[in-house]
Amino acid sequence: ETVRGEAAVALGRIGDSRAVEALVKALDDENETVRGEAAVALGRIGDSRAVEALVKALDDQNEQNEVLRWTAAEALGLIGDSRAVEALIDALQDEDGDVRRAAAKALWCIADPSAVEALMDHLGDHSAII
């Protein structure tokens, strides 16, 4: 698992879009650290082919690893594709404050006007993380 996680980190740092398919597959790895590192790497690469898989990771309520959910949100913000806006708006309701914060930041990065109402609703979120 350490090698797989470090490989994902390295691929993200290199930033070559040829790694997207392998990193998307790594989002389903048995190890939660590998899944999180794959999401981070996909965000760094910034290829919109990863949007669907990252949205799935963000939306996966069976995913007990909140790190994957917030790294998926951050990655979606870095990619900047408006196809992620609806899932990011939904993530503003996540029980985990890190996920909500990452979703709000991602929506800021994407800057899609359809997120304005949802973001205004969360101005009152008193979570320390937000």
PDB file of C-alpha atoms in Angstrom, residues 3-130:
ATOM      1  CA  VAL A   3       4.283   1.852  -2.743  1.00  0.00           C
ATOM      2  CA  ARG A   4       0.864   2.303  -4.372  1.00  0.00           C
ATOM      3  CA  GLY A   5       0.225   5.501  -2.439  1.00  0.00           C
ATOM      4  CA  GLU A   6       3.639   6.917  -3.252  1.00  0.00           C
ATOM      5  CA  ALA A   7       3.161   5.974  -6.909  1.00  0.00           C
ATOM      6  CA  ALA A   8      -0.079   7.978  -6.937  1.00  0.00           C
ATOM      7  CA  VAL A   9       1.692  10.942  -5.317  1.00  0.00           C
ATOM      8  CA  ALA A  10       4.481  10.763  -7.892  1.00  0.00           C
ATOM      9  CA  LEU A  11       2.033  10.589 -10.796  1.00  0.00           C
ATOM     10  CA  GLY A  12       0.242  13.660  -9.505  1.00  0.00           C
ATOM     11  CA  ARG A  13       3.483  15.540  -9.111  1.00  0.00           C
ATOM     12  CA  ILE A  14       4.593  14.612 -12.649  1.00  0.00           C
ATOM     13  CA  GLY A  15       1.207  15.760 -13.928  1.00  0.00           C
ATOM     14  CA  ASP A  16       1.064  13.640 -17.075  1.00  0.00           C
ATOM     15  CA  SER A  17      -2.491  13.021 -18.263  1.00  0.00           C
ATOM     16  CA  ARG A  18      -1.538   9.504 -19.372  1.00  0.00           C
ATOM     17  CA  ALA A  19      -1.884   8.540 -15.699  1.00  0.00           C
ATOM     18  CA  VAL A  20      -5.572   9.497 -15.439  1.00  0.00           C
ATOM     19  CA  GLU A  21      -6.996   6.054 -16.211  1.00  0.00           C
ATOM     20  CA  ALA A  22      -4.716   4.297 -13.711  1.00  0.00           C
ATOM     21  CA  LEU A  23      -5.461   6.883 -11.026  1.00  0.00           C
ATOM     22  CA  VAL A  24      -9.213   6.593 -11.617  1.00  0.00           C
ATOM     23  CA  LYS A  25      -8.865   2.840 -11.028  1.00  0.00           C
ATOM     24  CA  ALA A  26      -6.893   3.584  -7.849  1.00  0.00           C
ATOM     25  CA  LEU A  27      -9.929   5.449  -6.468  1.00  0.00           C
ATOM     26  CA  ASP A  28     -11.333   1.948  -5.874  1.00  0.00           C
ATOM     27  CA  ASP A  29      -8.189   0.589  -4.205  1.00  0.00           C
ATOM     28  CA  GLU A  30      -8.694  -1.493  -1.061  1.00  0.00           C
ATOM     29  CA  ASN A  31      -6.511   0.930   0.904  1.00  0.00           C
ATOM     30  CA  GLU A  32      -8.044   4.263   1.946  1.00  0.00           C
ATOM     31  CA  THR A  33      -4.705   6.093   1.791  1.00  0.00           C
ATOM     32  CA  VAL A  34      -4.181   4.999  -1.802  1.00  0.00           C
ATOM     33  CA  ARG A  35      -7.711   6.170  -2.678  1.00  0.00           C
ATOM     34  CA  GLY A  36      -7.044   9.589  -1.149  1.00  0.00           C
ATOM     35  CA  GLU A  37      -3.661   9.985  -2.839  1.00  0.00           C
ATOM     36  CA  ALA A  38      -5.232   9.027  -6.178  1.00  0.00           C
ATOM     37  CA  ALA A  39      -7.844  11.776  -5.770  1.00  0.00           C
ATOM     38  CA  VAL A  40      -5.159  14.343  -4.939  1.00  0.00           C
ATOM     39  CA  ALA A  41      -3.125  13.254  -7.957  1.00  0.00           C
ATOM     40  CA  LEU A  42      -6.122  13.554 -10.272  1.00  0.00           C
ATOM     41  CA  GLY A  43      -6.693  17.093  -9.045  1.00  0.00           C
ATOM     42  CA  ARG A  44      -3.085  18.019  -9.688  1.00  0.00           C
ATOM     43  CA  ILE A  45      -3.231  16.590 -13.199  1.00  0.00           C
ATOM     44  CA  GLY A  46      -6.434  18.547 -13.824  1.00  0.00           C
ATOM     45  CA  ASP A  47      -7.838  16.370 -16.604  1.00  0.00           C
ATOM     46  CA  SER A  48     -11.618  16.556 -16.960  1.00  0.00           C
ATOM     47  CA  ARG A  49     -11.786  12.826 -17.774  1.00  0.00           C
ATOM     48  CA  ALA A  50     -11.549  12.253 -14.011  1.00  0.00           C
ATOM     49  CA  VAL A  51     -14.652  14.286 -13.126  1.00  0.00           C
ATOM     50  CA  GLU A  52     -17.169  11.430 -13.229  1.00  0.00           C
ATOM     51  CA  ALA A  53     -15.043   9.148 -11.031  1.00  0.00           C
ATOM     52  CA  LEU A  54     -14.297  11.947  -8.558  1.00  0.00           C
ATOM     53  CA  VAL A  55     -17.988  12.862  -8.321  1.00  0.00           C
ATOM     54  CA  LYS A  56     -18.733   9.198  -7.606  1.00  0.00           C
ATOM     55  CA  ALA A  57     -16.089   9.190  -4.841  1.00  0.00           C
ATOM     56  CA  LEU A  58     -17.498  12.403  -3.371  1.00  0.00           C
ATOM     57  CA  ASP A  59     -21.065  11.076  -3.448  1.00  0.00           C
ATOM     58  CA  ASP A  60     -20.248   7.651  -1.983  1.00  0.00           C
ATOM     59  CA  GLN A  61     -22.016   7.698   1.361  1.00  0.00           C
ATOM     60  CA  ASN A  62     -20.754   4.174   2.028  1.00  0.00           C
ATOM     61  CA  GLU A  63     -17.228   5.614   1.983  1.00  0.00           C
ATOM     62  CA  GLN A  64     -16.248   5.818   5.628  1.00  0.00           C
ATOM     63  CA  ASN A  65     -13.040   7.541   4.641  1.00  0.00           C
ATOM     64  CA  GLU A  66     -13.936  11.216   4.780  1.00  0.00           C
ATOM     65  CA  VAL A  67     -10.413  11.946   3.512  1.00  0.00           C
ATOM     66  CA  LEU A  68     -11.357  10.513   0.122  1.00  0.00           C
ATOM     67  CA  ARG A  69     -14.538  12.593   0.048  1.00  0.00           C
ATOM     68  CA  TRP A  70     -12.763  15.876   0.821  1.00  0.00           C
ATOM     69  CA  THR A  71      -9.801  15.141  -1.459  1.00  0.00           C
ATOM     70  CA  ALA A  72     -12.282  14.326  -4.234  1.00  0.00           C
ATOM     71  CA  ALA A  73     -13.973  17.690  -3.624  1.00  0.00           C
ATOM     72  CA  GLU A  74     -10.631  19.503  -3.698  1.00  0.00           C
ATOM     73  CA  ALA A  75      -9.644  17.680  -6.883  1.00  0.00           C
ATOM     74  CA  LEU A  76     -12.905  18.678  -8.545  1.00  0.00           C
ATOM     75  CA  GLY A  77     -12.191  22.299  -7.673  1.00  0.00           C
ATOM     76  CA  LEU A  78      -8.733  22.079  -9.187  1.00  0.00           C
ATOM     77  CA  ILE A  79     -10.114  20.539 -12.369  1.00  0.00           C
ATOM     78  CA  GLY A  80     -12.716  23.315 -12.529  1.00  0.00           C
ATOM     79  CA  ASP A  81     -15.350  21.478 -14.559  1.00  0.00           C
ATOM     80  CA  SER A  82     -18.907  22.712 -14.031  1.00  0.00           C
ATOM     81  CA  ARG A  83     -20.245  19.136 -14.313  1.00  0.00           C
ATOM     82  CA  ALA A  84     -19.179  18.753 -10.671  1.00  0.00           C
ATOM     83  CA  VAL A  85     -21.220  21.670  -9.332  1.00  0.00           C
ATOM     84  CA  GLU A  86     -24.366  19.719  -8.400  1.00  0.00           C
ATOM     85  CA  ALA A  87     -22.388  17.082  -6.476  1.00  0.00           C
ATOM     86  CA  LEU A  88     -20.362  19.790  -4.735  1.00  0.00           C
ATOM     87  CA  ILE A  89     -23.535  21.627  -3.720  1.00  0.00           C
ATOM     88  CA  ASP A  90     -24.834  18.351  -2.276  1.00  0.00           C
ATOM     89  CA  ALA A  91     -21.527  17.905  -0.427  1.00  0.00           C
ATOM     90  CA  LEU A  92     -22.170  21.165   1.414  1.00  0.00           C
ATOM     91  CA  GLN A  93     -24.604  19.046   3.468  1.00  0.00           C
ATOM     92  CA  ASP A  94     -22.023  16.370   4.354  1.00  0.00           C
ATOM     93  CA  GLU A  95     -21.788  15.541   8.055  1.00  0.00           C
ATOM     94  CA  ASP A  96     -18.012  16.014   7.928  1.00  0.00           C
ATOM     95  CA  GLY A  97     -16.795  19.616   8.196  1.00  0.00           C
ATOM     96  CA  ASP A  98     -13.694  18.930   6.095  1.00  0.00           C
ATOM     97  CA  VAL A  99     -15.890  17.714   3.245  1.00  0.00           C
ATOM     98  CA  ARG A 100     -18.139  20.790   3.509  1.00  0.00           C
ATOM     99  CA  ARG A 101     -15.115  23.112   3.541  1.00  0.00           C
ATOM    100  CA  ALA A 102     -13.544  21.398   0.539  1.00  0.00           C
ATOM    101  CA  ALA A 103     -16.850  21.539  -1.350  1.00  0.00           C
ATOM    102  CA  ALA A 104     -17.228  25.272  -0.666  1.00  0.00           C
ATOM    103  CA  LYS A 105     -13.660  25.934  -1.791  1.00  0.00           C
ATOM    104  CA  ALA A 106     -14.168  23.835  -4.924  1.00  0.00           C
ATOM    105  CA  LEU A 107     -17.302  25.797  -5.783  1.00  0.00           C
ATOM    106  CA  TRP A 108     -15.294  28.997  -5.363  1.00  0.00           C
ATOM    107  CA  CYS A 109     -12.671  27.623  -7.766  1.00  0.00           C
ATOM    108  CA  ILE A 110     -15.264  26.633 -10.358  1.00  0.00           C
ATOM    109  CA  ALA A 111     -17.158  29.943  -9.927  1.00  0.00           C
ATOM    110  CA  ASP A 112     -20.411  28.666 -11.411  1.00  0.00           C
ATOM    111  CA  PRO A 113     -23.291  31.080 -10.694  1.00  0.00           C
ATOM    112  CA  SER A 114     -25.649  28.154 -10.031  1.00  0.00           C
ATOM    113  CA  ALA A 115     -23.873  27.642  -6.688  1.00  0.00           C
ATOM    114  CA  VAL A 116     -24.609  31.124  -5.324  1.00  0.00           C
ATOM    115  CA  GLU A 117     -27.796  30.250  -3.415  1.00  0.00           C
ATOM    116  CA  ALA A 118     -26.279  27.153  -1.800  1.00  0.00           C
ATOM    117  CA  LEU A 119     -23.155  29.045  -0.783  1.00  0.00           C
ATOM    118  CA  MET A 120     -25.204  31.891   0.696  1.00  0.00           C
ATOM    119  CA  ASP A 121     -27.139  29.338   2.740  1.00  0.00           C
ATOM    120  CA  HIS A 122     -23.856  28.171   4.253  1.00  0.00           C
ATOM    121  CA  LEU A 123     -22.632  31.572   5.361  1.00  0.00           C
ATOM    122  CA  GLY A 124     -24.130  30.659   8.719  1.00  0.00           C
ATOM    123  CA  ASP A 125     -22.238  27.368   9.084  1.00  0.00           C
ATOM    124  CA  HIS A 126     -20.481  27.710  12.430  1.00  0.00           C
ATOM    125  CA  SER A 127     -18.304  24.637  12.073  1.00  0.00           C
ATOM    126  CA  ALA A 128     -14.751  25.528  13.090  1.00  0.00           C
ATOM    127  CA  ILE A 129     -13.436  23.911   9.937  1.00  0.00           C
ATOM    128  CA  ILE A 130     -15.606  26.024   7.664  1.00  0.00           C
TER     129      ILE A 130
END
